[in-house]
Amino acid sequence: MNIVKKSLYEKAKPSYAGAVINAALVLLALILAAEITFSMMYTGIYVVNVSMTPTLTGATVLYYDDYGKPVAGTDGDYVYIRKGAKPTYGDIVVVSRADVGDNIIKRAVAFEGDRVQFIEGWLYVNGEKQPESYISDNYRTAPNHTHYNYPRGEQYHTVGKDCVFLLGDNRNNSSDSRDYGDFRLKDVLGVVPSWSINCKKFTTAMHAFFYFTLRGKTTAEILTENVL
């Protein structure tokens, strides 16, 4: 008896090449979805100037263009911020200064109602000396600095309602809340997560390759997405 083949009723088995193509399409879709999700949660920041040294390396400002905007070199760190994240003590944050037209990156050290003061270069919050392990003695406020003791003529500064007190890690070379006062929490664009600090060498190298090397650029125009 002849055996009747069921090929007319069976689906053809997929070829190896077809399986590879399908797997590649699925992988591509997953990567695209991950990229979209990541871009919705995070945004990249190119750091400029020295206020966050030694934690972050800022690009050197080479000159100012005809519109007064700084033009920087290629030596800055590139990190990510979690957009809309609520900062807490010790977080590195990016704040928008709409009146100036730029963003700044600093460390949040105190919030509404906290009492802030500097005594001989050391930060005190609510009367307690802050260890600030992320700062070496070389970057603490020097005796000849204006803010070696802060505030002048008062015992302490009380952070205002819905505000945050920001400091650069490079205390001798940072314009921050000691100069400008408190910053509004609603102007905080996001928080730099710890993983971004830990991976800054990789993200900086990737940014340098795609933004500078691949495009043949030797300077960075400092727009609002960059920070000082």
mmCIF file with all atom_site columns, C-alpha atoms in Angstrom:
data_model
loop_
_atom_site.group_PDB
_atom_site.id
_atom_site.type_symbol
_atom_site.label_atom_id
_atom_site.label_alt_id
_atom_site.label_comp_id
_atom_site.label_asym_id
_atom_site.label_entity_id
_atom_site.label_seq_id
_atom_site.pdbx_PDB_ins_code
_atom_site.Cartn_x
_atom_site.Cartn_y
_atom_site.Cartn_z
_atom_site.occupancy
_atom_site.B_iso_or_equiv
_atom_site.pdbx_formal_charge
_atom_site.auth_seq_id
_atom_site.auth_comp_id
_atom_site.auth_asym_id
_atom_site.auth_atom_id
_atom_site.pdbx_PDB_model_num
ATOM 1   C CA . MET A 1 1   ? 0.000  0.000  0.000  1.00 0.00 ? 1   MET A CA 1
ATOM 2   C CA . ASN A 1 2   ? 1.312  3.345  -0.981 1.00 0.00 ? 2   ASN A CA 1
ATOM 3   C CA . ILE A 1 3   ? 1.760  5.835  1.818  1.00 0.00 ? 3   ILE A CA 1
ATOM 4   C CA . VAL A 1 4   ? -0.063 9.069  1.082  1.00 0.00 ? 4   VAL A CA 1
ATOM 5   C CA . LYS A 1 5   ? 2.036  12.041 1.980  1.00 0.00 ? 5   LYS A CA 1
ATOM 6   C CA . LYS A 1 6   ? 0.486  14.679 4.197  1.00 0.00 ? 6   LYS A CA 1
ATOM 7   C CA . SER A 1 7   ? 2.531  17.465 2.684  1.00 0.00 ? 7   SER A CA 1
ATOM 8   C CA . LEU A 1 8   ? -0.556 19.103 1.251  1.00 0.00 ? 8   LEU A CA 1
ATOM 9   C CA . TYR A 1 9   ? -1.968 19.472 4.740  1.00 0.00 ? 9   TYR A CA 1
ATOM 10  C CA . GLU A 1 10  ? 1.231  20.329 6.604  1.00 0.00 ? 10  GLU A CA 1
ATOM 11  C CA . LYS A 1 11  ? 2.946  23.688 6.853  1.00 0.00 ? 11  LYS A CA 1
ATOM 12  C CA . ALA A 1 12  ? 6.333  23.821 5.302  1.00 0.00 ? 12  ALA A CA 1
ATOM 13  C CA . LYS A 1 13  ? 9.140  23.842 7.830  1.00 0.00 ? 13  LYS A CA 1
ATOM 14  C CA . PRO A 1 14  ? 10.875 27.223 8.055  1.00 0.00 ? 14  PRO A CA 1
ATOM 15  C CA . SER A 1 15  ? 14.318 27.395 6.575  1.00 0.00 ? 15  SER A CA 1
ATOM 16  C CA . TYR A 1 16  ? 17.415 28.165 8.620  1.00 0.00 ? 16  TYR A CA 1
ATOM 17  C CA . ALA A 1 17  ? 17.848 31.493 6.821  1.00 0.00 ? 17  ALA A CA 1
ATOM 18  C CA . GLY A 1 18  ? 14.253 32.434 7.559  1.00 0.00 ? 18  GLY A CA 1
ATOM 19  C CA . ALA A 1 19  ? 14.688 31.639 11.248 1.00 0.00 ? 19  ALA A CA 1
ATOM 20  C CA . VAL A 1 20  ? 17.801 33.821 11.393 1.00 0.00 ? 20  VAL A CA 1
ATOM 21  C CA . ILE A 1 21  ? 15.988 36.686 9.697  1.00 0.00 ? 21  ILE A CA 1
ATOM 22  C CA . ASN A 1 22  ? 13.036 36.400 12.069 1.00 0.00 ? 22  ASN A CA 1
ATOM 23  C CA . ALA A 1 23  ? 15.337 36.327 15.082 1.00 0.00 ? 23  ALA A CA 1
ATOM 24  C CA . ALA A 1 24  ? 17.181 39.380 13.793 1.00 0.00 ? 24  ALA A CA 1
ATOM 25  C CA . LEU A 1 25  ? 13.920 41.264 13.284 1.00 0.00 ? 25  LEU A CA 1
ATOM 26  C CA . VAL A 1 26  ? 12.772 40.418 16.802 1.00 0.00 ? 26  VAL A CA 1
ATOM 27  C CA . LEU A 1 27  ? 16.131 41.523 18.226 1.00 0.00 ? 27  LEU A CA 1
ATOM 28  C CA . LEU A 1 28  ? 15.984 44.753 16.241 1.00 0.00 ? 28  LEU A CA 1
ATOM 29  C CA . ALA A 1 29  ? 12.465 45.444 17.520 1.00 0.00 ? 29  ALA A CA 1
ATOM 30  C CA . LEU A 1 30  ? 13.586 44.832 21.104 1.00 0.00 ? 30  LEU A CA 1
ATOM 31  C CA . ILE A 1 31  ? 16.583 47.153 20.700 1.00 0.00 ? 31  ILE A CA 1
ATOM 32  C CA . LEU A 1 32  ? 14.369 49.843 19.183 1.00 0.00 ? 32  LEU A CA 1
ATOM 33  C CA . ALA A 1 33  ? 11.846 49.499 22.005 1.00 0.00 ? 33  ALA A CA 1
ATOM 34  C CA . ALA A 1 34  ? 14.628 49.685 24.597 1.00 0.00 ? 34  ALA A CA 1
ATOM 35  C CA . GLU A 1 35  ? 16.071 52.780 22.915 1.00 0.00 ? 35  GLU A CA 1
ATOM 36  C CA . ILE A 1 36  ? 12.677 54.512 22.882 1.00 0.00 ? 36  ILE A CA 1
ATOM 37  C CA . THR A 1 37  ? 12.073 53.618 26.535 1.00 0.00 ? 37  THR A CA 1
ATOM 38  C CA . PHE A 1 38  ? 15.569 54.766 27.531 1.00 0.00 ? 38  PHE A CA 1
ATOM 39  C CA . SER A 1 39  ? 15.239 58.096 25.687 1.00 0.00 ? 39  SER A CA 1
ATOM 40  C CA . MET A 1 40  ? 11.910 58.729 27.422 1.00 0.00 ? 40  MET A CA 1
ATOM 41  C CA . MET A 1 41  ? 13.526 58.229 30.836 1.00 0.00 ? 41  MET A CA 1
ATOM 42  C CA . TYR A 1 42  ? 17.025 59.641 30.335 1.00 0.00 ? 42  TYR A CA 1
ATOM 43  C CA . THR A 1 43  ? 18.820 62.386 28.466 1.00 0.00 ? 43  THR A CA 1
ATOM 44  C CA . GLY A 1 44  ? 22.544 62.888 27.887 1.00 0.00 ? 44  GLY A CA 1
ATOM 45  C CA . ILE A 1 45  ? 24.524 65.809 29.284 1.00 0.00 ? 45  ILE A CA 1
ATOM 46  C CA . TYR A 1 46  ? 27.947 67.069 28.199 1.00 0.00 ? 46  TYR A CA 1
ATOM 47  C CA . VAL A 1 47  ? 29.694 68.566 31.213 1.00 0.00 ? 47  VAL A CA 1
ATOM 48  C CA . VAL A 1 48  ? 31.521 71.871 30.821 1.00 0.00 ? 48  VAL A CA 1
ATOM 49  C CA . ASN A 1 49  ? 33.847 73.731 33.192 1.00 0.00 ? 49  ASN A CA 1
ATOM 50  C CA . VAL A 1 50  ? 35.412 72.713 36.503 1.00 0.00 ? 50  VAL A CA 1
ATOM 51  C CA . SER A 1 51  ? 32.718 73.139 39.156 1.00 0.00 ? 51  SER A CA 1
ATOM 52  C CA . MET A 1 52  ? 32.123 69.380 39.639 1.00 0.00 ? 52  MET A CA 1
ATOM 53  C CA . THR A 1 53  ? 35.787 68.322 39.710 1.00 0.00 ? 53  THR A CA 1
ATOM 54  C CA . PRO A 1 54  ? 36.913 65.729 40.802 1.00 0.00 ? 54  PRO A CA 1
ATOM 55  C CA . THR A 1 55  ? 33.616 63.820 40.489 1.00 0.00 ? 55  THR A CA 1
ATOM 56  C CA . LEU A 1 56  ? 33.051 64.942 36.901 1.00 0.00 ? 56  LEU A CA 1
ATOM 57  C CA . THR A 1 57  ? 35.500 66.346 34.389 1.00 0.00 ? 57  THR A CA 1
ATOM 58  C CA . GLY A 1 58  ? 34.200 69.403 32.594 1.00 0.00 ? 58  GLY A CA 1
ATOM 59  C CA . ALA A 1 59  ? 35.274 70.414 29.107 1.00 0.00 ? 59  ALA A CA 1
ATOM 60  C CA . THR A 1 60  ? 37.541 73.440 28.889 1.00 0.00 ? 60  THR A CA 1
ATOM 61  C CA . VAL A 1 61  ? 35.868 76.628 27.670 1.00 0.00 ? 61  VAL A CA 1
ATOM 62  C CA . LEU A 1 62  ? 38.031 77.744 24.737 1.00 0.00 ? 62  LEU A CA 1
ATOM 63  C CA . TYR A 1 63  ? 36.339 81.020 23.838 1.00 0.00 ? 63  TYR A CA 1
ATOM 64  C CA . TYR A 1 64  ? 32.963 82.747 23.547 1.00 0.00 ? 64  TYR A CA 1
ATOM 65  C CA . ASP A 1 65  ? 31.214 83.180 20.212 1.00 0.00 ? 65  ASP A CA 1
ATOM 66  C CA . ASP A 1 66  ? 29.670 86.363 18.813 1.00 0.00 ? 66  ASP A CA 1
ATOM 67  C CA . TYR A 1 67  ? 26.486 85.676 20.785 1.00 0.00 ? 67  TYR A CA 1
ATOM 68  C CA . GLY A 1 68  ? 28.306 85.255 24.087 1.00 0.00 ? 68  GLY A CA 1
ATOM 69  C CA . LYS A 1 69  ? 27.874 81.482 24.135 1.00 0.00 ? 69  LYS A CA 1
ATOM 70  C CA . PRO A 1 70  ? 30.876 79.437 25.304 1.00 0.00 ? 70  PRO A CA 1
ATOM 71  C CA . VAL A 1 71  ? 32.626 77.090 22.906 1.00 0.00 ? 71  VAL A CA 1
ATOM 72  C CA . ALA A 1 72  ? 34.295 74.161 24.672 1.00 0.00 ? 72  ALA A CA 1
ATOM 73  C CA . GLY A 1 73  ? 36.832 71.481 23.916 1.00 0.00 ? 73  GLY A CA 1
ATOM 74  C CA . THR A 1 74  ? 36.425 67.739 23.614 1.00 0.00 ? 74  THR A CA 1
ATOM 75  C CA . ASP A 1 75  ? 37.652 66.841 27.107 1.00 0.00 ? 75  ASP A CA 1
ATOM 76  C CA . GLY A 1 76  ? 34.359 66.818 29.030 1.00 0.00 ? 76  GLY A CA 1
ATOM 77  C CA . ASP A 1 77  ? 32.489 63.912 30.598 1.00 0.00 ? 77  ASP A CA 1
ATOM 78  C CA . TYR A 1 78  ? 29.196 62.756 29.095 1.00 0.00 ? 78  TYR A CA 1
ATOM 79  C CA . VAL A 1 79  ? 26.649 61.469 31.605 1.00 0.00 ? 79  VAL A CA 1
ATOM 80  C CA . TYR A 1 80  ? 22.926 60.789 31.718 1.00 0.00 ? 80  TYR A CA 1
ATOM 81  C CA . ILE A 1 81  ? 20.226 62.247 33.918 1.00 0.00 ? 81  ILE A CA 1
ATOM 82  C CA . ARG A 1 82  ? 16.965 60.593 34.920 1.00 0.00 ? 82  ARG A CA 1
ATOM 83  C CA . LYS A 1 83  ? 14.439 63.110 33.683 1.00 0.00 ? 83  LYS A CA 1
ATOM 84  C CA . GLY A 1 84  ? 11.959 64.379 36.250 1.00 0.00 ? 84  GLY A CA 1
ATOM 85  C CA . ALA A 1 85  ? 13.522 62.409 39.118 1.00 0.00 ? 85  ALA A CA 1
ATOM 86  C CA . LYS A 1 86  ? 13.063 63.883 42.587 1.00 0.00 ? 86  LYS A CA 1
ATOM 87  C CA . PRO A 1 87  ? 16.466 64.639 44.141 1.00 0.00 ? 87  PRO A CA 1
ATOM 88  C CA . THR A 1 88  ? 17.536 63.679 47.628 1.00 0.00 ? 88  THR A CA 1
ATOM 89  C CA . TYR A 1 89  ? 20.556 64.515 49.776 1.00 0.00 ? 89  TYR A CA 1
ATOM 90  C CA . GLY A 1 90  ? 23.854 64.069 47.948 1.00 0.00 ? 90  GLY A CA 1
ATOM 91  C CA . ASP A 1 91  ? 22.357 63.656 44.475 1.00 0.00 ? 91  ASP A CA 1
ATOM 92  C CA . ILE A 1 92  ? 23.999 65.320 41.494 1.00 0.00 ? 92  ILE A CA 1
ATOM 93  C CA . VAL A 1 93  ? 21.328 67.280 39.663 1.00 0.00 ? 93  VAL A CA 1
ATOM 94  C CA . VAL A 1 94  ? 20.922 69.424 36.565 1.00 0.00 ? 94  VAL A CA 1
ATOM 95  C CA . VAL A 1 95  ? 18.982 72.648 36.958 1.00 0.00 ? 95  VAL A CA 1
ATOM 96  C CA . SER A 1 96  ? 17.610 74.938 34.285 1.00 0.00 ? 96  SER A CA 1
ATOM 97  C CA . ARG A 1 97  ? 18.323 78.646 34.605 1.00 0.00 ? 97  ARG A CA 1
ATOM 98  C CA . ALA A 1 98  ? 15.703 80.129 32.331 1.00 0.00 ? 98  ALA A CA 1
ATOM 99  C CA . ASP A 1 99  ? 16.752 83.701 33.090 1.00 0.00 ? 99  ASP A CA 1
ATOM 100 C CA . VAL A 1 100 ? 20.319 82.976 31.955 1.00 0.00 ? 100 VAL A CA 1
ATOM 101 C CA . GLY A 1 101 ? 19.456 80.482 29.235 1.00 0.00 ? 101 GLY A CA 1
ATOM 102 C CA . ASP A 1 102 ? 21.629 77.592 30.363 1.00 0.00 ? 102 ASP A CA 1
ATOM 103 C CA . ASN A 1 103 ? 21.726 74.544 32.628 1.00 0.00 ? 103 ASN A CA 1
ATOM 104 C CA . ILE A 1 104 ? 24.035 73.924 35.561 1.00 0.00 ? 104 ILE A CA 1
ATOM 105 C CA . ILE A 1 105 ? 25.130 70.712 37.236 1.00 0.00 ? 105 ILE A CA 1
ATOM 106 C CA . LYS A 1 106 ? 25.650 70.687 41.007 1.00 0.00 ? 106 LYS A CA 1
ATOM 107 C CA . ARG A 1 107 ? 25.159 68.536 44.093 1.00 0.00 ? 107 ARG A CA 1
ATOM 108 C CA . ALA A 1 108 ? 22.023 68.834 46.247 1.00 0.00 ? 108 ALA A CA 1
ATOM 109 C CA . VAL A 1 109 ? 23.079 69.213 49.891 1.00 0.00 ? 109 VAL A CA 1
ATOM 110 C CA . ALA A 1 110 ? 20.025 70.700 51.622 1.00 0.00 ? 110 ALA A CA 1
ATOM 111 C CA . PHE A 1 111 ? 16.283 71.149 51.165 1.00 0.00 ? 111 PHE A CA 1
ATOM 112 C CA . GLU A 1 112 ? 13.364 73.221 52.475 1.00 0.00 ? 112 GLU A CA 1
ATOM 113 C CA . GLY A 1 113 ? 13.828 74.203 56.110 1.00 0.00 ? 113 GLY A CA 1
ATOM 114 C CA . ASP A 1 114 ? 17.421 72.942 56.387 1.00 0.00 ? 114 ASP A CA 1
ATOM 115 C CA . ARG A 1 115 ? 19.976 75.259 57.978 1.00 0.00 ? 115 ARG A CA 1
ATOM 116 C CA . VAL A 1 116 ? 23.185 75.560 55.954 1.00 0.00 ? 116 VAL A CA 1
ATOM 117 C CA . GLN A 1 117 ? 26.502 77.060 56.989 1.00 0.00 ? 117 GLN A CA 1
ATOM 118 C CA . PHE A 1 118 ? 30.220 76.797 56.281 1.00 0.00 ? 118 PHE A CA 1
ATOM 119 C CA . ILE A 1 119 ? 32.626 76.876 59.187 1.00 0.00 ? 119 ILE A CA 1
ATOM 120 C CA . GLU A 1 120 ? 36.293 77.054 58.209 1.00 0.00 ? 120 GLU A CA 1
ATOM 121 C CA . GLY A 1 121 ? 35.570 75.453 54.862 1.00 0.00 ? 121 GLY A CA 1
ATOM 122 C CA . TRP A 1 122 ? 33.441 72.574 56.176 1.00 0.00 ? 122 TRP A CA 1
ATOM 123 C CA . LEU A 1 123 ? 29.772 72.196 55.308 1.00 0.00 ? 123 LEU A CA 1
ATOM 124 C CA . TYR A 1 124 ? 27.277 71.988 58.172 1.00 0.00 ? 124 TYR A CA 1
ATOM 125 C CA . VAL A 1 125 ? 23.598 71.124 57.699 1.00 0.00 ? 125 VAL A CA 1
ATOM 126 C CA . ASN A 1 126 ? 21.280 71.560 60.679 1.00 0.00 ? 126 ASN A CA 1
ATOM 127 C CA . GLY A 1 127 ? 24.298 71.933 62.925 1.00 0.00 ? 127 GLY A CA 1
ATOM 128 C CA . GLU A 1 128 ? 25.933 68.669 61.828 1.00 0.00 ? 128 GLU A CA 1
ATOM 129 C CA . LYS A 1 129 ? 29.276 68.575 60.059 1.00 0.00 ? 129 LYS A CA 1
ATOM 130 C CA . GLN A 1 130 ? 28.953 66.774 56.725 1.00 0.00 ? 130 GLN A CA 1
ATOM 131 C CA . PRO A 1 131 ? 31.685 64.214 55.943 1.00 0.00 ? 131 PRO A CA 1
ATOM 132 C CA . GLU A 1 132 ? 31.302 64.593 52.154 1.00 0.00 ? 132 GLU A CA 1
ATOM 133 C CA . SER A 1 133 ? 33.532 61.663 51.268 1.00 0.00 ? 133 SER A CA 1
ATOM 134 C CA . TYR A 1 134 ? 33.301 62.604 47.574 1.00 0.00 ? 134 TYR A CA 1
ATOM 135 C CA . ILE A 1 135 ? 35.460 65.697 48.185 1.00 0.00 ? 135 ILE A CA 1
ATOM 136 C CA . SER A 1 136 ? 39.159 65.581 49.015 1.00 0.00 ? 136 SER A CA 1
ATOM 137 C CA . ASP A 1 137 ? 40.801 68.313 51.062 1.00 0.00 ? 137 ASP A CA 1
ATOM 138 C CA . ASN A 1 138 ? 42.240 69.819 47.867 1.00 0.00 ? 138 ASN A CA 1
ATOM 139 C CA . TYR A 1 139 ? 38.741 70.767 46.744 1.00 0.00 ? 139 TYR A CA 1
ATOM 140 C CA . ARG A 1 140 ? 37.311 72.062 50.016 1.00 0.00 ? 140 ARG A CA 1
ATOM 141 C CA . THR A 1 141 ? 36.763 75.781 50.461 1.00 0.00 ? 141 THR A CA 1
ATOM 142 C CA . ALA A 1 142 ? 40.155 77.385 51.027 1.00 0.00 ? 142 ALA A CA 1
ATOM 143 C CA . PRO A 1 143 ? 40.812 79.883 53.860 1.00 0.00 ? 143 PRO A CA 1
ATOM 144 C CA . ASN A 1 144 ? 41.223 82.744 51.360 1.00 0.00 ? 144 ASN A CA 1
ATOM 145 C CA . HIS A 1 145 ? 37.893 81.982 49.673 1.00 0.00 ? 145 HIS A CA 1
ATOM 146 C CA . THR A 1 146 ? 34.933 84.337 50.097 1.00 0.00 ? 146 THR A CA 1
ATOM 147 C CA . HIS A 1 147 ? 32.762 81.510 51.427 1.00 0.00 ? 147 HIS A CA 1
ATOM 148 C CA . TYR A 1 148 ? 35.283 79.938 53.814 1.00 0.00 ? 148 TYR A CA 1
ATOM 149 C CA . ASN A 1 149 ? 32.742 80.966 56.459 1.00 0.00 ? 149 ASN A CA 1
ATOM 150 C CA . TYR A 1 150 ? 29.169 81.243 55.165 1.00 0.00 ? 150 TYR A CA 1
ATOM 151 C CA . PRO A 1 151 ? 26.908 83.117 55.393 1.00 0.00 ? 151 PRO A CA 1
ATOM 152 C CA . ARG A 1 152 ? 28.618 86.332 56.333 1.00 0.00 ? 152 ARG A CA 1
ATOM 153 C CA . GLY A 1 153 ? 27.075 88.198 59.223 1.00 0.00 ? 153 GLY A CA 1
ATOM 154 C CA . GLU A 1 154 ? 24.573 85.423 59.940 1.00 0.00 ? 154 GLU A CA 1
ATOM 155 C CA . GLN A 1 155 ? 24.770 82.159 61.829 1.00 0.00 ? 155 GLN A CA 1
ATOM 156 C CA . TYR A 1 156 ? 23.236 80.067 59.030 1.00 0.00 ? 156 TYR A CA 1
ATOM 157 C CA . HIS A 1 157 ? 21.123 80.147 55.879 1.00 0.00 ? 157 HIS A CA 1
ATOM 158 C CA . THR A 1 158 ? 17.679 78.502 55.916 1.00 0.00 ? 158 THR A CA 1
ATOM 159 C CA . VAL A 1 159 ? 16.634 76.898 52.640 1.00 0.00 ? 159 VAL A CA 1
ATOM 160 C CA . GLY A 1 160 ? 13.362 78.314 51.328 1.00 0.00 ? 160 GLY A CA 1
ATOM 161 C CA . LYS A 1 161 ? 10.075 76.577 50.571 1.00 0.00 ? 161 LYS A CA 1
ATOM 162 C CA . ASP A 1 162 ? 10.139 74.121 47.661 1.00 0.00 ? 162 ASP A CA 1
ATOM 163 C CA . CYS A 1 163 ? 13.824 74.854 47.113 1.00 0.00 ? 163 CYS A CA 1
ATOM 164 C CA . VAL A 1 164 ? 17.174 73.076 47.124 1.00 0.00 ? 164 VAL A CA 1
ATOM 165 C CA . PHE A 1 165 ? 20.635 74.296 48.100 1.00 0.00 ? 165 PHE A CA 1
ATOM 166 C CA . LEU A 1 166 ? 23.233 73.337 45.481 1.00 0.00 ? 166 LEU A CA 1
ATOM 167 C CA . LEU A 1 167 ? 27.018 73.187 45.650 1.00 0.00 ? 167 LEU A CA 1
ATOM 168 C CA . GLY A 1 168 ? 29.740 72.257 43.200 1.00 0.00 ? 168 GLY A CA 1
ATOM 169 C CA . ASP A 1 169 ? 32.170 69.593 44.364 1.00 0.00 ? 169 ASP A CA 1
ATOM 170 C CA . ASN A 1 170 ? 35.033 71.916 43.448 1.00 0.00 ? 170 ASN A CA 1
ATOM 171 C CA . ARG A 1 171 ? 34.237 74.381 46.228 1.00 0.00 ? 171 ARG A CA 1
ATOM 172 C CA . ASN A 1 172 ? 36.950 76.859 45.282 1.00 0.00 ? 172 ASN A CA 1
ATOM 173 C CA . ASN A 1 173 ? 35.804 77.106 41.659 1.00 0.00 ? 173 ASN A CA 1
ATOM 174 C CA . SER A 1 174 ? 32.039 76.851 41.695 1.00 0.00 ? 174 SER A CA 1
ATOM 175 C CA . SER A 1 175 ? 29.319 79.461 41.420 1.00 0.00 ? 175 SER A CA 1
ATOM 176 C CA . ASP A 1 176 ? 26.392 77.905 43.260 1.00 0.00 ? 176 ASP A CA 1
ATOM 177 C CA . SER A 1 177 ? 23.822 78.557 45.990 1.00 0.00 ? 177 SER A CA 1
ATOM 178 C CA . ARG A 1 178 ? 26.416 80.412 48.028 1.00 0.00 ? 178 ARG A CA 1
ATOM 179 C CA . ASP A 1 179 ? 26.335 83.045 45.266 1.00 0.00 ? 179 ASP A CA 1
ATOM 180 C CA . TYR A 1 180 ? 22.866 82.719 43.735 1.00 0.00 ? 180 TYR A CA 1
ATOM 181 C CA . GLY A 1 181 ? 20.821 81.494 46.688 1.00 0.00 ? 181 GLY A CA 1
ATOM 182 C CA . ASP A 1 182 ? 18.390 78.587 46.637 1.00 0.00 ? 182 ASP A CA 1
ATOM 183 C CA . PHE A 1 183 ? 17.171 76.961 43.424 1.00 0.00 ? 183 PHE A CA 1
ATOM 184 C CA . ARG A 1 184 ? 13.562 75.991 42.878 1.00 0.00 ? 184 ARG A CA 1
ATOM 185 C CA . LEU A 1 185 ? 12.856 72.267 42.833 1.00 0.00 ? 185 LEU A CA 1
ATOM 186 C CA . LYS A 1 186 ? 10.586 72.748 39.828 1.00 0.00 ? 186 LYS A CA 1
ATOM 187 C CA . ASP A 1 187 ? 13.633 73.891 37.844 1.00 0.00 ? 187 ASP A CA 1
ATOM 188 C CA . VAL A 1 188 ? 15.468 70.619 38.482 1.00 0.00 ? 188 VAL A CA 1
ATOM 189 C CA . LEU A 1 189 ? 15.557 68.792 35.134 1.00 0.00 ? 189 LEU A CA 1
ATOM 190 C CA . GLY A 1 190 ? 16.755 65.492 36.560 1.00 0.00 ? 190 GLY A CA 1
ATOM 191 C CA . VAL A 1 191 ? 19.190 63.514 38.664 1.00 0.00 ? 191 VAL A CA 1
ATOM 192 C CA . VAL A 1 192 ? 22.429 61.862 37.550 1.00 0.00 ? 192 VAL A CA 1
ATOM 193 C CA . PRO A 1 193 ? 22.034 58.191 38.616 1.00 0.00 ? 193 PRO A CA 1
ATOM 194 C CA . SER A 1 194 ? 24.911 56.350 40.230 1.00 0.00 ? 194 SER A CA 1
ATOM 195 C CA . TRP A 1 195 ? 25.217 53.936 37.296 1.00 0.00 ? 195 TRP A CA 1
ATOM 196 C CA . SER A 1 196 ? 25.905 56.883 34.988 1.00 0.00 ? 196 SER A CA 1
ATOM 197 C CA . ILE A 1 197 ? 28.725 58.089 37.236 1.00 0.00 ? 197 ILE A CA 1
ATOM 198 C CA . ASN A 1 198 ? 30.178 54.578 37.343 1.00 0.00 ? 198 ASN A CA 1
ATOM 199 C CA . CYS A 1 199 ? 29.939 54.189 33.554 1.00 0.00 ? 199 CYS A CA 1
ATOM 200 C CA . LYS A 1 200 ? 31.073 57.703 32.634 1.00 0.00 ? 200 LYS A CA 1
ATOM 201 C CA . LYS A 1 201 ? 34.276 56.509 30.943 1.00 0.00 ? 201 LYS A CA 1
ATOM 202 C CA . PHE A 1 202 ? 32.263 54.341 28.548 1.00 0.00 ? 202 PHE A CA 1
ATOM 203 C CA . THR A 1 203 ? 29.502 56.888 27.838 1.00 0.00 ? 203 THR A CA 1
ATOM 204 C CA . THR A 1 204 ? 32.087 59.650 27.411 1.00 0.00 ? 204 THR A CA 1
ATOM 205 C CA . ALA A 1 205 ? 34.076 57.540 24.947 1.00 0.00 ? 205 ALA A CA 1
ATOM 206 C CA . MET A 1 206 ? 30.934 56.733 22.939 1.00 0.00 ? 206 MET A CA 1
ATOM 207 C CA . HIS A 1 207 ? 29.895 60.385 22.847 1.00 0.00 ? 207 HIS A CA 1
ATOM 208 C CA . ALA A 1 208 ? 33.395 61.477 21.826 1.00 0.00 ? 208 ALA A CA 1
ATOM 209 C CA . PHE A 1 209 ? 33.411 58.978 18.944 1.00 0.00 ? 209 PHE A CA 1
ATOM 210 C CA . PHE A 1 210 ? 29.963 59.772 17.553 1.00 0.00 ? 210 PHE A CA 1
ATOM 211 C CA . TYR A 1 211 ? 29.877 63.523 18.260 1.00 0.00 ? 211 TYR A CA 1
ATOM 212 C CA . PHE A 1 212 ? 33.494 64.504 17.686 1.00 0.00 ? 212 PHE A CA 1
ATOM 213 C CA . THR A 1 213 ? 35.511 61.846 15.836 1.00 0.00 ? 213 THR A CA 1
ATOM 214 C CA . LEU A 1 214 ? 32.848 60.629 13.405 1.00 0.00 ? 214 LEU A CA 1
ATOM 215 C CA . ARG A 1 215 ? 31.754 64.163 12.561 1.00 0.00 ? 215 ARG A CA 1
ATOM 216 C CA . GLY A 1 216 ? 35.252 65.608 12.501 1.00 0.00 ? 216 GLY A CA 1
ATOM 217 C CA . LYS A 1 217 ? 34.425 68.170 15.185 1.00 0.00 ? 217 LYS A CA 1
ATOM 218 C CA . THR A 1 218 ? 37.091 69.646 17.457 1.00 0.00 ? 218 THR A CA 1
ATOM 219 C CA . THR A 1 219 ? 34.868 71.864 19.597 1.00 0.00 ? 219 THR A CA 1
ATOM 220 C CA . ALA A 1 220 ? 31.452 71.710 21.232 1.00 0.00 ? 220 ALA A CA 1
ATOM 221 C CA . GLU A 1 221 ? 28.959 74.540 20.973 1.00 0.00 ? 221 GLU A CA 1
ATOM 222 C CA . ILE A 1 222 ? 27.414 74.873 24.426 1.00 0.00 ? 222 ILE A CA 1
ATOM 223 C CA . LEU A 1 223 ? 23.663 74.821 23.986 1.00 0.00 ? 223 LEU A CA 1
ATOM 224 C CA . THR A 1 224 ? 20.968 74.349 26.628 1.00 0.00 ? 224 THR A CA 1
ATOM 225 C CA . GLU A 1 225 ? 21.524 70.586 26.703 1.00 0.00 ? 225 GLU A CA 1
ATOM 226 C CA . ASN A 1 226 ? 25.066 71.164 27.977 1.00 0.00 ? 226 ASN A CA 1
ATOM 227 C CA . VAL A 1 227 ? 25.862 72.212 31.500 1.00 0.00 ? 227 VAL A CA 1
ATOM 228 C CA . LEU A 1 228 ? 28.352 74.399 33.345 1.00 0.00 ? 228 LEU A CA 1
#
